[in-house]
Tab-separated table of C-alpha atoms and ligand atoms in Angstrom:
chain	number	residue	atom	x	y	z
A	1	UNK	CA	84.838	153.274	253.599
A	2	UNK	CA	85.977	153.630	249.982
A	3	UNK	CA	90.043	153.173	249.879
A	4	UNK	CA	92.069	152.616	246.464
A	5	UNK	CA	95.147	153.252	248.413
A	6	UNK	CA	98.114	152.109	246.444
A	7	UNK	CA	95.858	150.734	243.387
A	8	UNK	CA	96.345	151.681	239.997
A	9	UNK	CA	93.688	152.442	237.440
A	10	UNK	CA	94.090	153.394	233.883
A	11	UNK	CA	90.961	155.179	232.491
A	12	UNK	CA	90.355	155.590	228.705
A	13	UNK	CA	89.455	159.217	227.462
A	14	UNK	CA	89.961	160.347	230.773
A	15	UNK	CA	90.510	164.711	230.229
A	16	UNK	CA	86.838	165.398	230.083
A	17	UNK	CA	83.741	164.149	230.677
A	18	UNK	CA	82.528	160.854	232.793
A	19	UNK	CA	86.287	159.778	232.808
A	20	UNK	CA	87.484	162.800	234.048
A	21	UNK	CA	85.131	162.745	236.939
A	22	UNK	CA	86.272	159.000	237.658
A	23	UNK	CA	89.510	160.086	237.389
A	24	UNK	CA	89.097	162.496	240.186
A	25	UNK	CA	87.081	160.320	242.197
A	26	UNK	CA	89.565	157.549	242.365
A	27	UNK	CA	92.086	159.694	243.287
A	28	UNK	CA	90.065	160.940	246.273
A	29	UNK	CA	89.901	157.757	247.019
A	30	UNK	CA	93.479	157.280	247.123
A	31	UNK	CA	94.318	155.106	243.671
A	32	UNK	CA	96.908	156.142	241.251
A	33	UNK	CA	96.143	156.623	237.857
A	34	UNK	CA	97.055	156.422	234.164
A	35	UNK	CA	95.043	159.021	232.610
A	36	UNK	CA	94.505	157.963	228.705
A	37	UNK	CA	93.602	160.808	226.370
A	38	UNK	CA	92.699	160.833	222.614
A	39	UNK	CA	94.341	164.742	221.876
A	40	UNK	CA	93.611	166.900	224.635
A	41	UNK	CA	96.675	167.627	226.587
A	42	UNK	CA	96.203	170.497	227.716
A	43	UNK	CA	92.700	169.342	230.072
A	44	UNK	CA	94.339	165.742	230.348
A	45	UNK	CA	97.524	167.521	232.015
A	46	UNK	CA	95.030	169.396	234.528
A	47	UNK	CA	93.214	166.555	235.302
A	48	UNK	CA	96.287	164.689	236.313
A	49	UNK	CA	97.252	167.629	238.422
A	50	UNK	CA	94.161	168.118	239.970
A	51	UNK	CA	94.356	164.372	240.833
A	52	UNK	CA	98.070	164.680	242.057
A	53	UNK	CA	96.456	167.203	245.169
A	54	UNK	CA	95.106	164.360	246.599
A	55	UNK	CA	98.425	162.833	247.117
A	56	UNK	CA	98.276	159.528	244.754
A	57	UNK	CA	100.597	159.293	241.159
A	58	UNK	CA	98.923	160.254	237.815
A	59	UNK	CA	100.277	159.224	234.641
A	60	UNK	CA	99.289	160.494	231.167
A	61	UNK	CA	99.400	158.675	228.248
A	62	UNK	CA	98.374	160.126	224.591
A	63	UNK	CA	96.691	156.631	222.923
A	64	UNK	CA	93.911	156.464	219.941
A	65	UNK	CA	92.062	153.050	221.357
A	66	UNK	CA	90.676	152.465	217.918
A	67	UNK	CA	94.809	151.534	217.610
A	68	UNK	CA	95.567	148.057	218.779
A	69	UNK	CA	99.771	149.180	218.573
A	70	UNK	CA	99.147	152.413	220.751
A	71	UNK	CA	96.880	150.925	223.434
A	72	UNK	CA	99.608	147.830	223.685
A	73	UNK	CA	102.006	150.856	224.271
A	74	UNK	CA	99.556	152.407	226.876
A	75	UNK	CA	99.548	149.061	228.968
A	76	UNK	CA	103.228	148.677	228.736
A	77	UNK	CA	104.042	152.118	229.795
A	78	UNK	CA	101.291	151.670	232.312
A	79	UNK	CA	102.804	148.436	233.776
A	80	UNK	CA	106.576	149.658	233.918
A	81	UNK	CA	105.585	152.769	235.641
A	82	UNK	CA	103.448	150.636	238.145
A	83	UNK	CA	104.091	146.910	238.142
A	84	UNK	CA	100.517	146.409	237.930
A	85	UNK	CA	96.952	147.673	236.693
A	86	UNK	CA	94.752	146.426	238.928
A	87	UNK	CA	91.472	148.576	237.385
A	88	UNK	CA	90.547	148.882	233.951
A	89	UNK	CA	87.659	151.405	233.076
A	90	UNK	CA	86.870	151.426	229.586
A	91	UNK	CA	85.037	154.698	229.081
A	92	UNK	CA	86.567	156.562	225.962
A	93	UNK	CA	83.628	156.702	223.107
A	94	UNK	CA	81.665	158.585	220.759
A	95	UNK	CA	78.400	159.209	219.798
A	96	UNK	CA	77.563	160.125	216.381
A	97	UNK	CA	74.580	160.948	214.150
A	98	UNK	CA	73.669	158.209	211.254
A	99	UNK	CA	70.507	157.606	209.606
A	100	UNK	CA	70.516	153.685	208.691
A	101	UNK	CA	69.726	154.783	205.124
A	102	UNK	CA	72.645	157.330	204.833
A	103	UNK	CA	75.045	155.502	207.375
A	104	UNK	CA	78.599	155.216	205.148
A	105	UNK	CA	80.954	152.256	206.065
A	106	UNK	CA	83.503	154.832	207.324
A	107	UNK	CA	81.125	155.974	209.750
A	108	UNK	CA	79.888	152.209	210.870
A	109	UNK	CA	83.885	151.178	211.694
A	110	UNK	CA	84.711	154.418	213.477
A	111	UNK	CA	82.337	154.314	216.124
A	112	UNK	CA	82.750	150.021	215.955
A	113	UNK	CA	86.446	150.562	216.005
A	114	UNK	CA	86.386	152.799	219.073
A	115	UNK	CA	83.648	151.579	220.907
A	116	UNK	CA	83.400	147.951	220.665
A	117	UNK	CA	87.290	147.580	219.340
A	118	UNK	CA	89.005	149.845	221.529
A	119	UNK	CA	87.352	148.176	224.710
A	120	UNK	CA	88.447	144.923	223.095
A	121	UNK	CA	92.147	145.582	222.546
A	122	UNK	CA	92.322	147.369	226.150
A	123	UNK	CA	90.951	144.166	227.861
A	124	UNK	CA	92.786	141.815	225.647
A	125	UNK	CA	96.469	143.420	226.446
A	126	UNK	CA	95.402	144.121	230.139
A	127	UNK	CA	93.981	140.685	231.258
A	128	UNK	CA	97.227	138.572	230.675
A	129	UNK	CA	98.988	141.191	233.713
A	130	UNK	CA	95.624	140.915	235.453
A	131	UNK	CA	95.988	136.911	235.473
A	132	UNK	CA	99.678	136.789	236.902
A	133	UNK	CA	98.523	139.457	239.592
A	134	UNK	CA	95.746	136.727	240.318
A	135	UNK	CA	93.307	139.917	240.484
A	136	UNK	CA	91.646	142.408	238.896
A	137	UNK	CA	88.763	144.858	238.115
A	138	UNK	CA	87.554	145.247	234.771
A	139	UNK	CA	84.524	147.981	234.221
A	140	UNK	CA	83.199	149.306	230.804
A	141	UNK	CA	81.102	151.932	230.044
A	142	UNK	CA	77.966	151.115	228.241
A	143	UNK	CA	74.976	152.805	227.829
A	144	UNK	CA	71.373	152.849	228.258
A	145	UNK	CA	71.058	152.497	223.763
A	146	UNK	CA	72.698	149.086	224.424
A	147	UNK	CA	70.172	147.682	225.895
A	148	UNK	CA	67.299	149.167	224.036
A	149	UNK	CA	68.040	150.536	220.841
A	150	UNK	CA	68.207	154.225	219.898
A	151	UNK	CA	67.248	155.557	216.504
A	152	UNK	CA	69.765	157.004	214.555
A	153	UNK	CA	72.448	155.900	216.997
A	154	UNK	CA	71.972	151.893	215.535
A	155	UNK	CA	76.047	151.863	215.425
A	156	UNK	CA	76.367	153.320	218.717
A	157	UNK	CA	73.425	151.585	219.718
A	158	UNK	CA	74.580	148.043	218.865
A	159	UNK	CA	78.629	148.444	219.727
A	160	UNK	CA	77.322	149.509	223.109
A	161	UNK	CA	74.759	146.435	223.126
A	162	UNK	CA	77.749	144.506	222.580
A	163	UNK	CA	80.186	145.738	225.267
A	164	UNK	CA	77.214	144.325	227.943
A	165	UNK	CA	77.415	140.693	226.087
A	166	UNK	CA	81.415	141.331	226.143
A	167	UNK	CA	81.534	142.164	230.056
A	168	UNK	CA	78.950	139.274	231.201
A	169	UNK	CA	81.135	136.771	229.165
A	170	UNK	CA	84.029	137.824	230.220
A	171	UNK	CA	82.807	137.951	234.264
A	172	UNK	CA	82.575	134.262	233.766
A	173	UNK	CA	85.637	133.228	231.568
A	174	UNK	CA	88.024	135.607	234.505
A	175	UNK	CA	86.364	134.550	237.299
A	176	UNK	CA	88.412	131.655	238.559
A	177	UNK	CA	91.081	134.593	238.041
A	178	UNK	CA	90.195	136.685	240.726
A	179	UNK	CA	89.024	139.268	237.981
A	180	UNK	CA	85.891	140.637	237.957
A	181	UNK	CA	84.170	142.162	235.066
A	182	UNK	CA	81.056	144.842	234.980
A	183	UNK	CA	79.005	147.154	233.264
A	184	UNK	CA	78.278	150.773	233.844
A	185	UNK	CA	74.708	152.176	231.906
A	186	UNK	CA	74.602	155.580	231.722
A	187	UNK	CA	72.031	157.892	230.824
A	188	UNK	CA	71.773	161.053	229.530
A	189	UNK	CA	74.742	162.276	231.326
A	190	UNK	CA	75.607	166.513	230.572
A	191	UNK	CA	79.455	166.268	229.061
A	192	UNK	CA	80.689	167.464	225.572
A	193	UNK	CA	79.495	164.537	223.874
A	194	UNK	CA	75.769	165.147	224.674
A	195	UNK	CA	75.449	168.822	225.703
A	196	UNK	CA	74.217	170.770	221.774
A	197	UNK	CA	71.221	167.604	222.718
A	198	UNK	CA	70.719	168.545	226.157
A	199	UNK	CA	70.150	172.025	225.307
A	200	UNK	CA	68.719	172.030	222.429
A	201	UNK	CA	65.282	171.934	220.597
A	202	UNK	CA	64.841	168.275	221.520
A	203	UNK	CA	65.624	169.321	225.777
A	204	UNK	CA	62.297	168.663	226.662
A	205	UNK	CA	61.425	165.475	225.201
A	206	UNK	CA	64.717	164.274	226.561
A	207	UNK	CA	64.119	165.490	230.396
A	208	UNK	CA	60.239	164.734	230.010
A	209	UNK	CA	60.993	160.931	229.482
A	210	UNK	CA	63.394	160.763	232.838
A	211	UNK	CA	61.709	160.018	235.845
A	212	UNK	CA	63.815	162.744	237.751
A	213	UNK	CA	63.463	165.385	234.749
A	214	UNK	CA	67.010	165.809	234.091
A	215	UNK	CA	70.593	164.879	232.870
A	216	UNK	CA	73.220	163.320	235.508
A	217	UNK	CA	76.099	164.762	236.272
A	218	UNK	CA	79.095	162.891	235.159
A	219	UNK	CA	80.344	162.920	239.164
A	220	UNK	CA	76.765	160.914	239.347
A	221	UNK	CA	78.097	158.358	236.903
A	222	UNK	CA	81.461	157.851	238.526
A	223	UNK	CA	80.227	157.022	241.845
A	224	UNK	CA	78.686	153.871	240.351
A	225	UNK	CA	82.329	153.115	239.078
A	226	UNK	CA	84.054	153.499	242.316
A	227	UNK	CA	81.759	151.728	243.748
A	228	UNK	CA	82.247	149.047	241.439
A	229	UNK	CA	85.872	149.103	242.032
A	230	UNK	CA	85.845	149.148	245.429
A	231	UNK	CA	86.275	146.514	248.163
A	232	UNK	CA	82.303	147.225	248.718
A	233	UNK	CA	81.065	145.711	245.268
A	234	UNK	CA	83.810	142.057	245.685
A	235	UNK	CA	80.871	140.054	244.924
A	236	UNK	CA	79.513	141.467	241.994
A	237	UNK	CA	80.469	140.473	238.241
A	238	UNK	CA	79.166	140.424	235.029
A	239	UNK	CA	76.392	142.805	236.279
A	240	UNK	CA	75.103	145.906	234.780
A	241	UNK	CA	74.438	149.434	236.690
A	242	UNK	CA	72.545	151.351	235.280
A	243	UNK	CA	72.769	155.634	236.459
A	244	UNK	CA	69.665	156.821	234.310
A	245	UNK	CA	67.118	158.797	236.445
A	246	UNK	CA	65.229	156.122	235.912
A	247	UNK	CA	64.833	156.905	232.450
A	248	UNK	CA	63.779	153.349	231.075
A	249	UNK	CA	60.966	152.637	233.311
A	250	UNK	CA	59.605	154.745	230.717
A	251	UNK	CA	60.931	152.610	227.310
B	301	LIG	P1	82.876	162.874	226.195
B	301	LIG	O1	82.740	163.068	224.733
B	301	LIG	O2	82.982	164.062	227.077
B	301	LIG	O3	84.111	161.926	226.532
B	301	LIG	C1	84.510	160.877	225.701
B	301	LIG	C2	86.014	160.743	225.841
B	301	LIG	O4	86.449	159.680	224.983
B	301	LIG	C3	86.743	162.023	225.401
B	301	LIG	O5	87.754	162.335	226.329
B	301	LIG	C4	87.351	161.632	224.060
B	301	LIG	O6	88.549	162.307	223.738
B	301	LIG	C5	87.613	160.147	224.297
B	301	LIG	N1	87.795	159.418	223.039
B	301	LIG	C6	86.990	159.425	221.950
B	301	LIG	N2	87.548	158.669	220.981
B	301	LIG	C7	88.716	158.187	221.475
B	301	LIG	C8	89.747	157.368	220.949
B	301	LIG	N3	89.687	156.888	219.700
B	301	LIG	N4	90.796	157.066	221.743
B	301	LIG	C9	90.888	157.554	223.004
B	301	LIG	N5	89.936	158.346	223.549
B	301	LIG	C10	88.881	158.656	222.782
B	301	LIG	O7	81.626	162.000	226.615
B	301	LIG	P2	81.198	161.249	227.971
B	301	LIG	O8	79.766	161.486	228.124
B	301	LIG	O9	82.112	161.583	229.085
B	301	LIG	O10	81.397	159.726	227.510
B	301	LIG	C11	82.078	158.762	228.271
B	301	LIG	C12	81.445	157.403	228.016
B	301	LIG	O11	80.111	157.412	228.503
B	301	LIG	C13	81.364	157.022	226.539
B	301	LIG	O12	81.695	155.660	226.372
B	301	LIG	C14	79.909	157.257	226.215
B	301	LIG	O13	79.468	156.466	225.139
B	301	LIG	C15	79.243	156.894	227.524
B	301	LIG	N6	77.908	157.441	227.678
B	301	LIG	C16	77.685	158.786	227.691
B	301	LIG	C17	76.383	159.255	227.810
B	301	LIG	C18	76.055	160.735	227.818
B	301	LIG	O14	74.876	161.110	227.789
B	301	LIG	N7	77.049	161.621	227.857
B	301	LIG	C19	75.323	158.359	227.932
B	301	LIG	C20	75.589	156.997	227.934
B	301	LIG	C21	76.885	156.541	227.809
């Protein structure tokens, strides 16, 4: 029931990870793709040709989002190439380790630059081609710190807080656009950027504390964005999924 036939998508950090399986995903569901990566090439090139298999057109572009000049270069490429973006999925991020105490200003901006920032400059440059298509699908990858808190993650914690406040503004402002805005939470989710957690000495408080005792897959996290993108979720805006296990049931 899911068809993206002749859509285009561009997906941030898209060679690894949740945005790889989105990546794939859309393209099974028929949508052509610009596949944003930060300096893989290598993966980001396979991923585009595993995605070309299933018959649609993938794109790659190279693009630091934390750079306002390269991402407006990654939305003109993308909209010369295809006329059009109708999806956005903000998913490119990182995740790093800061005790309040010890947290520097270098490592505050990075992960506000890329997290919060990035998403920013992404919508920003997209929405004006979004508006003179008269539609669009926005849908940004949060998580389930944004909503409440993680220790030693307060950066992460509060850019991700941030991109929920960002989407459920921005659901009403686009609305009489045809543009619709939401929110994927993920999570623990097993991808580079949270396996040495997963599997080590802290794995069993983490699983213990999720309802269904373990990590998603990030397949299980892009089903909740295709969804989101399809013609099944046309009512929906400014809303927040969240793909946890039911992990905070238990706070
Ligand atoms: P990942 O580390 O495998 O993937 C992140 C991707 O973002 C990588 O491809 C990386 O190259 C890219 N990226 C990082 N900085 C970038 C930049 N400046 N410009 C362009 N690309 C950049 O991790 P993932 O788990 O697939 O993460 C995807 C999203 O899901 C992130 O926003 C993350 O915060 C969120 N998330 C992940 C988890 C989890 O447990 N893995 C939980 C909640 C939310």
């Amino acid at each position: 029931m899911i068809n993206l036939k002749d859509r285009v998508a561009l997906i941030t950090g898209a060679s690894r990870g949740i945005g790889k399986a989105t990546a794939l995903l859309f393209a099974q569901a028929g949508c052509n793709l610009i596949i944003n990566y930060f300096n893989n090439e290598k993966a980001a090139s396979e991923v585009a040709s595993c995605a070309r298999e299933f018959g649609v057109t993938s794109k790659l572009f190279q693009a630091d989002i934390s750079q306002k000049k390269q991402v407006d270069e990654m939305i003109r490429y993308a909209t010369e190439k295809f006329d059009k973006i109708d999806i956005l999925v903000n998913n490119a991020g990182i995740w790093k380790y800061a005790a309040i105490e010890k947290m520097t200003e270098e490592q505050l901006k990075e992960t506000v630059e890329v997290n919060l920032l990035g998403v920013f400059y992404a919508i920003t440059t997209t929405v004006p081609h979004m508006i003179k298509q008269r539609s669009g699908n926005i849908i940004n990858i949060s998580s389930t710190a944004g909503q409440r808190g993680e220790p030693f993650h307060s950066h992460y914690a509060a850019s991700k807080g941030a991109i929920i406040s960002l989407t459920k503004s921005l659901a009403a402002e686009l609305a009489p656009h045809n543009i619709r805005v939401n929110c994927v939470a993920p999570g623990w989710v097993d991808t580079d950027m949270s396996h040495a957690s997963l599997t080590g000495e802290d794995k069993e408080e983490i699983l213990q504390k999720i309802p269904l005792k373990r990590a998603a897959t990030p397949e299980e996290i892009a089903g909740s964005v295709l969804f989101l993108a399809s013609d099944l979720a046309t009512f929906i805006t400014g809303e927040v999924i969240n793909v946890n296990g039911g992990e905070v049931l238990c706070g």
